[in-house]
Amino acid sequence: MNFADYTTLGLGGPARRFVRAATEDDLIEAVGKADADGEPLLVLGGGSNLVVSDDGFDGTVVQVATTGVRRGPGPGLVTVAAGEDWDAVVAGTVAAGLAGLECLSGIPGRAGATPIQNVGAYGQEVADTITAVRTYDRVTKEIDIFPNDRCEFGYRTSVFKRDGARRHIVLSVTFQLAEQSAGLPVRYAELASALGVSPGDQVASTQVRSAVIDLRRRKGMVIDSADPDTRSAGSFFVNPVLDGAALAAVQAAAGTPVPHFDAGDGLVKVPAAWLIERAGFAKGYSLGDGARISAKHTLALVNSGSATTEGLLALARQIRDGVRDVFGVSLTPEPVLIGVAL
Ligand SMILES: Cc1cc2nc3c(=O)[nH]c(=O)nc-3n(C[C@H](O)[C@H](O)[C@H](O)COP(=O)(O)OP(=O)(O)OC[C@H]3O[C@@H](n4cnc5c(N)ncnc54)[C@H](O)[C@@H]3O)c2cc1C
């Protein structure tokens, strides 16, 4: 197994051992065996949020390929096996007249990874609708169910992501959706404008889903083998969250008003893409070795075919350092880095 064939970036070297787990029992057994053997373990979903070393991974990779989507017991409850393709899950809920996931259309990967970084887009995040995350605890070797408030969801993070030891393997995720054909009120201005409505208005979920996919395609954010700009891990950096003093410093360095959004607790979120562009890195920018900034979206770093993980990281470091030099803001990577560091 080569990670280049299992990641959306198409990068990364070999793994020592690879197991595909199609049932929950197989998954628990494969994880338990790796742990009993003292093997390093990597649980793999769709590989859409992973940057893996060119040297690969010296341990066992367990690919989560479990399936199953169950309605009930209550109205609007849906439980999804970790290995289900995420966009197929969203499409299924929209088609079934359930609202709450429609803005998360077109995001690659598997359902089990969505709570890890609290997947979000266009004004929705899974933290809004998850009621429970059923996990296998590698320490107690028991099933452990996390209700929403134990998941410690934050912006692109959760208790699962913060736990570097990856103690919990997600087996299934339960969502509380609304039984209605109208989507939830549209919160994101760009989406509202694409739909021709005002923020707060409600539109059929089916319409929201197609508008989101349209917007994402234009940014190279829907995986498409015909579009080289989609060979990425999505956004490479998270939008920095700043306090008032840091925002004022950025404003002073920029010499112009800086776009920002309320992030609660007196903090604001500043678009990383804006900082990167203003620091002198344009769409398409490259160090000339096959890694480049997407031609459609400043936040996505792309393997144009001949890149290596090291080359991609060299580009990421240059961008991070450039933004820090100009604005004093440290960008942090969004994907999970395996065997490498920024
Ligand atoms: C083109 C593109 C667009 C994207 N757009 C968005 C977006 O709009 N919003 C957003 O939030 N993200 C986005 N992403 C990032 C990514 O799609 C999500 O983070 C997704 O949830 C990752 O799922 P995956 O199955 O591919 O996980 P992987 O990349 O396989 O794994 C990611 C991490 O989760 C862990 N993991 C995976 N499955 C499990 C499990 N069952 N139990 C425990 N740990 C597990 C892995 O070990 C790893 O640490 C985008 C990525 C791409 C390539």
Short mmCIF file of C-alpha atoms and ligand atoms in Angstrom, two decimals:
data_model
loop_
_atom_site.label_atom_id
_atom_site.label_comp_id
_atom_site.label_asym_id
_atom_site.label_seq_id
_atom_site.Cartn_x
_atom_site.Cartn_y
_atom_site.Cartn_z
CA MET A 1 0.00 0.00 0.00
CA ASN A 2 1.25 3.44 -0.92
CA PHE A 3 -0.36 6.51 0.67
CA ALA A 4 -0.12 8.27 -2.67
CA ASP A 5 -2.97 5.97 -3.80
CA TYR A 6 -5.07 6.54 -0.67
CA THR A 7 -4.86 10.31 -0.14
CA THR A 8 -6.58 13.07 -2.11
CA LEU A 9 -3.20 14.84 -2.34
CA GLY A 10 -1.77 11.75 -4.06
CA LEU A 11 1.28 11.95 -1.81
CA GLY A 12 2.99 9.77 0.78
CA GLY A 13 5.11 6.62 0.87
CA PRO A 14 4.31 3.03 1.83
CA ALA A 15 2.82 1.57 5.03
CA ARG A 16 4.30 -1.54 6.59
CA ARG A 17 0.92 -3.23 6.99
CA PHE A 18 -2.53 -2.45 5.61
CA VAL A 19 -5.87 -3.85 6.76
CA ARG A 20 -9.26 -2.98 5.26
CA ALA A 21 -12.01 -3.34 7.87
CA ALA A 22 -15.44 -3.83 6.33
CA THR A 23 -17.25 -4.65 9.57
CA GLU A 24 -17.15 -3.13 13.03
CA ASP A 25 -15.84 -6.42 14.47
CA ASP A 26 -13.01 -6.46 11.91
CA LEU A 27 -12.21 -2.84 12.75
CA ILE A 28 -12.05 -3.46 16.50
CA GLU A 29 -10.05 -6.63 15.96
CA ALA A 30 -7.51 -4.96 13.64
CA VAL A 31 -7.04 -2.04 16.03
CA GLY A 32 -6.79 -4.39 19.02
CA LYS A 33 -4.19 -6.55 17.28
CA ALA A 34 -2.01 -3.58 16.30
CA ASP A 35 -2.19 -2.31 19.89
CA ALA A 36 -1.43 -5.75 21.35
CA ASP A 37 1.60 -6.05 19.04
CA GLY A 38 2.78 -2.58 20.07
CA GLU A 39 2.48 -1.46 16.43
CA PRO A 40 2.05 2.22 15.56
CA LEU A 41 -1.52 2.58 14.24
CA LEU A 42 -3.09 4.90 11.73
CA VAL A 43 -6.83 4.79 11.16
CA LEU A 44 -7.58 5.81 7.60
CA GLY A 45 -10.84 7.18 6.23
CA GLY A 46 -10.87 8.73 2.78
CA GLY A 47 -7.39 10.24 3.12
CA SER A 48 -8.71 13.73 2.38
CA ASN A 49 -7.23 15.39 5.44
CA LEU A 50 -3.86 13.68 5.56
CA VAL A 51 -0.34 14.77 4.65
CA VAL A 52 1.89 11.70 4.89
CA SER A 53 5.70 11.57 4.78
CA ASP A 54 7.41 10.52 1.56
CA ASP A 55 8.93 7.75 3.70
CA GLY A 56 5.45 6.46 4.51
CA PHE A 57 4.31 5.04 7.83
CA ASP A 58 6.18 2.36 9.75
CA GLY A 59 3.16 0.66 11.27
CA THR A 60 -0.33 -0.67 10.60
CA VAL A 61 -2.89 1.29 8.62
CA VAL A 62 -6.50 0.26 9.22
CA GLN A 63 -8.85 1.55 6.56
CA VAL A 64 -12.39 2.07 7.87
CA ALA A 65 -14.77 0.56 5.31
CA THR A 66 -17.81 -0.15 7.49
CA THR A 67 -21.25 0.58 6.05
CA GLY A 68 -24.80 1.24 7.23
CA VAL A 69 -27.19 4.15 7.66
CA ARG A 70 -30.09 3.75 10.13
CA ARG A 71 -33.10 6.02 10.78
CA GLY A 72 -34.61 6.41 14.25
CA PRO A 73 -35.58 5.57 16.91
CA GLY A 74 -36.80 9.17 17.25
CA PRO A 75 -37.91 11.49 14.44
CA GLY A 76 -34.97 12.90 12.46
CA LEU A 77 -32.35 10.68 14.10
CA VAL A 78 -29.85 9.14 11.69
CA THR A 79 -26.94 6.88 12.68
CA VAL A 80 -24.17 6.41 10.17
CA ALA A 81 -21.33 3.85 10.15
CA ALA A 82 -17.87 5.43 10.19
CA GLY A 83 -16.89 4.05 6.77
CA GLU A 84 -19.82 5.58 4.85
CA ASP A 85 -18.89 8.10 2.17
CA TRP A 86 -19.76 11.48 3.66
CA ASP A 87 -21.23 13.13 0.60
CA ALA A 88 -23.43 10.09 -0.08
CA VAL A 89 -24.73 10.44 3.50
CA VAL A 90 -25.54 14.12 2.94
CA ALA A 91 -27.19 13.36 -0.41
CA GLY A 92 -29.27 10.62 1.26
CA THR A 93 -30.49 12.86 4.09
CA VAL A 94 -31.40 15.67 1.70
CA ALA A 95 -33.29 13.21 -0.54
CA ALA A 96 -35.10 11.83 2.54
CA GLY A 97 -36.39 15.30 3.49
CA LEU A 98 -34.05 15.83 6.43
CA ALA A 99 -32.40 19.20 7.08
CA GLY A 100 -29.19 20.01 8.91
CA LEU A 101 -26.37 18.65 6.75
CA GLU A 102 -27.20 20.30 3.39
CA CYS A 103 -24.42 22.92 3.64
CA LEU A 104 -21.88 20.14 4.19
CA SER A 105 -22.43 18.82 0.65
CA GLY A 106 -19.44 18.00 -1.52
CA ILE A 107 -16.95 17.47 1.32
CA PRO A 108 -14.80 14.39 0.67
CA GLY A 109 -13.97 11.65 3.15
CA ARG A 110 -15.91 9.30 5.37
CA ALA A 111 -18.54 9.91 8.03
CA GLY A 112 -16.33 8.65 10.88
CA ALA A 113 -13.82 11.44 10.33
CA THR A 114 -16.38 14.26 10.48
CA PRO A 115 -16.40 14.61 14.29
CA ILE A 116 -12.58 14.53 14.42
CA GLN A 117 -12.12 18.06 13.13
CA ASN A 118 -15.79 19.10 13.43
CA VAL A 119 -16.20 19.34 9.68
CA GLY A 120 -17.85 22.55 8.63
CA ALA A 121 -18.67 24.72 5.63
CA TYR A 122 -21.05 27.48 4.56
CA GLY A 123 -22.43 28.12 8.04
CA GLN A 124 -22.99 24.55 9.25
CA GLU A 125 -20.72 22.20 11.16
CA VAL A 126 -21.35 18.67 12.35
CA ALA A 127 -21.23 19.86 15.98
CA ASP A 128 -24.64 21.49 15.34
CA THR A 129 -26.36 18.16 14.65
CA ILE A 130 -24.28 15.36 16.23
CA THR A 131 -26.02 13.86 19.26
CA ALA A 132 -23.59 10.99 19.85
CA VAL A 133 -20.30 9.59 18.64
CA ARG A 134 -19.92 5.87 19.31
CA THR A 135 -16.28 4.92 19.75
CA TYR A 136 -13.94 2.06 20.58
CA ASP A 137 -11.64 3.05 23.44
CA ARG A 138 -8.15 1.63 22.79
CA VAL A 139 -7.22 1.88 26.48
CA THR A 140 -10.23 0.26 28.20
CA LYS A 141 -11.03 -1.85 25.11
CA GLU A 142 -14.69 -0.98 25.59
CA ILE A 143 -17.30 0.84 23.56
CA ASP A 144 -17.54 4.44 24.77
CA ILE A 145 -20.38 6.70 23.61
CA PHE A 146 -19.69 10.44 23.58
CA PRO A 147 -22.76 12.67 23.80
CA ASN A 148 -22.27 16.00 21.98
CA ASP A 149 -21.16 17.94 25.06
CA ARG A 150 -18.33 15.48 25.75
CA CYS A 151 -16.91 15.92 22.24
CA GLU A 152 -15.57 19.40 23.12
CA PHE A 153 -16.25 20.62 19.60
CA GLY A 154 -14.58 23.82 18.52
CA TYR A 155 -13.63 25.45 15.24
CA ARG A 156 -12.09 22.58 13.19
CA THR A 157 -11.33 20.63 16.34
CA SER A 158 -12.70 18.25 18.98
CA VAL A 159 -11.56 16.15 21.91
CA PHE A 160 -10.71 13.47 19.34
CA LYS A 161 -8.39 15.71 17.32
CA ARG A 162 -6.74 17.23 20.38
CA ASP A 163 -5.93 13.76 21.71
CA GLY A 164 -2.73 13.19 19.75
CA ALA A 165 -2.67 9.58 20.98
CA ARG A 166 -5.89 8.91 19.09
CA ARG A 167 -7.39 6.91 21.91
CA HIS A 168 -10.88 6.67 20.44
CA ILE A 169 -11.80 5.06 17.13
CA VAL A 170 -15.08 6.38 15.77
CA LEU A 171 -17.45 3.51 14.96
CA SER A 172 -20.61 5.45 14.13
CA VAL A 173 -22.07 8.93 14.42
CA THR A 174 -25.67 9.88 15.26
CA PHE A 175 -27.19 13.10 13.92
CA GLN A 176 -30.39 14.85 14.98
CA LEU A 177 -31.84 16.32 11.79
CA ALA A 178 -35.06 18.21 11.19
CA GLU A 179 -37.80 16.43 9.26
CA GLN A 180 -38.48 19.17 6.72
CA SER A 181 -37.80 19.74 3.05
CA ALA A 182 -36.67 23.33 3.68
CA GLY A 183 -33.03 23.64 4.64
CA LEU A 184 -32.08 25.34 7.91
CA PRO A 185 -31.88 29.17 7.73
CA VAL A 186 -28.99 30.12 5.44
CA ARG A 187 -26.27 31.74 7.55
CA TYR A 188 -23.43 32.28 5.11
CA ALA A 189 -23.59 35.48 3.05
CA GLU A 190 -21.88 34.01 -0.05
CA LEU A 191 -24.33 31.10 -0.09
CA ALA A 192 -27.34 33.36 0.47
CA SER A 193 -26.26 35.50 -2.45
CA ALA A 194 -25.73 32.43 -4.69
CA LEU A 195 -29.29 31.36 -3.79
CA GLY A 196 -30.66 34.87 -4.36
CA VAL A 197 -31.98 35.14 -0.76
CA SER A 198 -31.03 37.03 2.39
CA PRO A 199 -29.12 35.48 5.29
CA GLY A 200 -31.68 33.89 7.63
CA ASP A 201 -34.02 32.86 4.79
CA GLN A 202 -34.92 29.22 4.22
CA VAL A 203 -34.69 27.42 0.89
CA ALA A 204 -35.32 23.78 -0.10
CA SER A 205 -32.39 21.59 1.06
CA THR A 206 -32.07 20.20 -2.47
CA GLN A 207 -31.48 23.73 -3.76
CA VAL A 208 -29.00 24.49 -0.97
CA ARG A 209 -27.11 21.29 -1.77
CA SER A 210 -26.74 22.13 -5.47
CA ALA A 211 -25.75 25.75 -4.76
CA VAL A 212 -23.08 24.60 -2.28
CA ILE A 213 -21.68 22.06 -4.74
CA ASP A 214 -21.60 24.74 -7.47
CA LEU A 215 -19.74 27.18 -5.22
CA ARG A 216 -17.31 24.48 -4.12
CA ARG A 217 -16.59 23.34 -7.68
CA ARG A 218 -15.65 26.86 -8.67
CA LYS A 219 -13.08 26.81 -5.85
CA GLY A 220 -11.74 23.34 -6.71
CA MET A 221 -13.23 22.02 -3.48
CA VAL A 222 -15.09 19.04 -4.93
CA ILE A 223 -12.81 16.12 -5.81
CA ASP A 224 -12.78 15.76 -9.59
CA SER A 225 -10.09 13.80 -11.44
CA ALA A 226 -10.59 16.15 -14.40
CA ASP A 227 -9.72 19.18 -12.26
CA PRO A 228 -6.04 19.24 -11.17
CA ASP A 229 -6.84 21.94 -8.60
CA THR A 230 -8.72 19.36 -6.54
CA ARG A 231 -5.63 17.25 -5.80
CA SER A 232 -5.33 18.77 -2.34
CA ALA A 233 -6.21 18.21 1.30
CA GLY A 234 -8.79 21.02 1.16
CA SER A 235 -7.85 24.11 3.14
CA PHE A 236 -4.24 23.77 4.24
CA PHE A 237 -4.41 26.38 7.01
CA VAL A 238 -7.17 27.14 9.52
CA ASN A 239 -8.44 30.70 9.70
CA PRO A 240 -6.63 32.32 12.62
CA VAL A 241 -8.72 33.40 15.59
CA LEU A 242 -7.43 36.70 17.01
CA ASP A 243 -8.13 38.96 19.96
CA GLY A 244 -8.70 42.70 19.55
CA ALA A 245 -5.03 43.64 19.97
CA ALA A 246 -3.84 41.10 17.38
CA LEU A 247 -6.54 42.27 14.95
CA ALA A 248 -5.43 45.89 15.43
CA ALA A 249 -1.83 44.87 14.71
CA VAL A 250 -2.88 43.09 11.52
CA GLN A 251 -4.96 46.12 10.55
CA ALA A 252 -1.93 48.40 11.09
CA ALA A 253 0.35 46.14 9.04
CA ALA A 254 -2.20 45.88 6.24
CA GLY A 255 -2.95 49.60 6.16
CA THR A 256 -6.51 48.71 5.17
CA PRO A 257 -9.57 47.24 6.87
CA VAL A 258 -9.15 43.51 7.43
CA PRO A 259 -12.14 41.23 6.80
CA HIS A 260 -13.13 39.37 9.95
CA PHE A 261 -16.01 37.44 11.49
CA ASP A 262 -17.20 37.17 15.07
CA ALA A 263 -15.77 34.06 16.76
CA GLY A 264 -17.38 34.62 20.19
CA ASP A 265 -15.74 35.58 23.50
CA GLY A 266 -14.51 38.87 22.01
CA LEU A 267 -12.45 37.03 19.39
CA VAL A 268 -12.58 37.31 15.61
CA LYS A 269 -11.75 34.92 12.77
CA VAL A 270 -9.66 36.36 9.95
CA PRO A 271 -9.62 34.60 6.56
CA ALA A 272 -6.21 32.90 6.17
CA ALA A 273 -6.60 33.21 2.38
CA TRP A 274 -6.75 37.02 2.67
CA LEU A 275 -3.58 37.10 4.79
CA ILE A 276 -1.76 34.76 2.39
CA GLU A 277 -2.67 36.83 -0.67
CA ARG A 278 -1.74 40.09 1.06
CA ALA A 279 1.59 38.57 2.10
CA GLY A 280 2.40 38.17 -1.59
CA PHE A 281 1.33 34.61 -2.41
CA ALA A 282 -1.06 34.59 -5.35
CA LYS A 283 -3.23 31.77 -6.64
CA GLY A 284 -1.05 29.38 -8.68
CA TYR A 285 2.15 30.36 -6.79
CA SER A 286 4.77 27.60 -6.85
CA LEU A 287 8.34 26.87 -5.84
CA GLY A 288 8.64 25.09 -9.16
CA ASP A 289 8.70 21.50 -7.95
CA GLY A 290 5.14 20.36 -8.58
CA ALA A 291 3.58 21.77 -5.39
CA ARG A 292 1.59 24.95 -5.84
CA ILE A 293 -1.23 27.06 -4.51
CA SER A 294 -4.49 26.12 -6.22
CA ALA A 295 -5.36 28.35 -9.17
CA LYS A 296 -8.90 28.56 -7.74
CA HIS A 297 -8.44 28.91 -3.98
CA THR A 298 -5.51 30.46 -2.10
CA LEU A 299 -6.01 28.20 0.90
CA ALA A 300 -5.55 24.90 -0.94
CA LEU A 301 -2.06 23.54 -1.66
CA VAL A 302 -2.07 21.23 -4.65
CA ASN A 303 0.08 18.40 -5.97
CA SER A 304 0.19 19.19 -9.66
CA GLY A 305 1.43 15.67 -10.37
CA SER A 306 5.15 15.63 -9.66
CA ALA A 307 5.16 17.01 -6.10
CA THR A 308 6.58 15.31 -3.03
CA THR A 309 5.36 15.75 0.52
CA GLU A 310 8.62 17.54 1.37
CA GLY A 311 8.09 19.94 -1.54
CA LEU A 312 4.52 20.64 -0.45
CA LEU A 313 5.69 21.31 3.10
CA ALA A 314 8.49 23.61 1.88
CA LEU A 315 5.82 25.66 0.13
CA ALA A 316 3.62 25.61 3.24
CA ARG A 317 6.55 26.78 5.40
CA GLN A 318 7.32 29.62 3.03
CA ILE A 319 3.68 30.75 3.17
CA ARG A 320 3.48 30.41 6.95
CA ASP A 321 6.72 32.37 7.43
CA GLY A 322 5.70 35.03 4.90
CA VAL A 323 2.40 35.65 6.68
CA ARG A 324 4.16 35.78 10.06
CA ASP A 325 6.76 38.26 8.77
CA VAL A 326 4.14 40.61 7.33
CA PHE A 327 1.31 40.29 9.85
CA GLY A 328 2.80 38.63 12.94
CA VAL A 329 0.16 35.89 12.70
CA SER A 330 1.15 32.22 12.91
CA LEU A 331 -0.91 30.05 10.58
CA THR A 332 -1.49 26.48 11.70
CA PRO A 333 -2.12 23.58 9.34
CA GLU A 334 -5.60 22.06 9.15
CA PRO A 335 -4.72 18.55 7.88
CA VAL A 336 -3.27 15.83 10.06
CA LEU A 337 0.48 15.47 9.43
CA ILE A 338 1.88 11.92 9.57
CA GLY A 339 5.63 11.46 10.01
CA VAL A 340 6.30 15.09 9.09
CA ALA A 341 6.05 18.48 10.75
CA LEU A 342 5.66 22.00 9.52
C1 LIG B 1 -11.13 19.11 -1.81
C2 LIG B 1 -11.33 19.08 -0.31
C3 LIG B 1 -12.26 19.90 0.29
C4 LIG B 1 -12.46 19.87 1.68
N1 LIG B 1 -13.38 20.70 2.23
C5 LIG B 1 -13.59 20.69 3.57
C6 LIG B 1 -14.56 21.56 4.17
O1 LIG B 1 -15.26 22.31 3.48
N2 LIG B 1 -14.71 21.53 5.52
C7 LIG B 1 -13.98 20.69 6.29
O2 LIG B 1 -14.17 20.72 7.51
N3 LIG B 1 -13.06 19.86 5.76
C8 LIG B 1 -12.84 19.84 4.43
N4 LIG B 1 -11.90 19.01 3.87
C9 LIG B 1 -11.09 18.14 4.75
C10 LIG B 1 -11.60 16.68 4.85
O3 LIG B 1 -12.41 16.35 3.77
C11 LIG B 1 -12.37 16.40 6.12
O4 LIG B 1 -11.57 16.68 7.24
C12 LIG B 1 -12.85 14.94 6.20
O5 LIG B 1 -13.73 14.79 7.28
C13 LIG B 1 -11.71 13.95 6.32
O6 LIG B 1 -12.28 12.66 6.18
P1 LIG B 1 -11.43 11.41 5.74
O7 LIG B 1 -12.31 10.21 5.87
O8 LIG B 1 -10.83 11.62 4.40
O9 LIG B 1 -10.32 11.39 6.88
P2 LIG B 1 -8.76 11.00 6.74
O10 LIG B 1 -8.06 12.04 5.95
O11 LIG B 1 -8.61 9.60 6.27
O12 LIG B 1 -8.30 11.10 8.27
C14 LIG B 1 -8.24 12.35 8.91
C15 LIG B 1 -7.96 12.12 10.42
O13 LIG B 1 -9.08 11.49 11.02
C16 LIG B 1 -8.68 10.25 11.59
N5 LIG B 1 -9.80 9.31 11.37
C17 LIG B 1 -10.42 9.01 10.21
N6 LIG B 1 -11.43 8.14 10.42
C18 LIG B 1 -11.44 7.89 11.76
C19 LIG B 1 -12.24 7.07 12.61
N7 LIG B 1 -13.25 6.32 12.14
N8 LIG B 1 -11.96 7.06 13.93
C20 LIG B 1 -10.94 7.80 14.44
N9 LIG B 1 -10.14 8.58 13.69
C21 LIG B 1 -10.40 8.63 12.37
C22 LIG B 1 -7.42 9.83 10.86
O14 LIG B 1 -6.64 8.95 11.63
C23 LIG B 1 -6.77 11.19 10.67
O15 LIG B 1 -6.16 11.58 11.87
C24 LIG B 1 -11.68 19.00 2.48
C25 LIG B 1 -10.72 18.18 1.86
C26 LIG B 1 -10.55 18.21 0.48
C27 LIG B 1 -9.55 17.31 -0.15
#
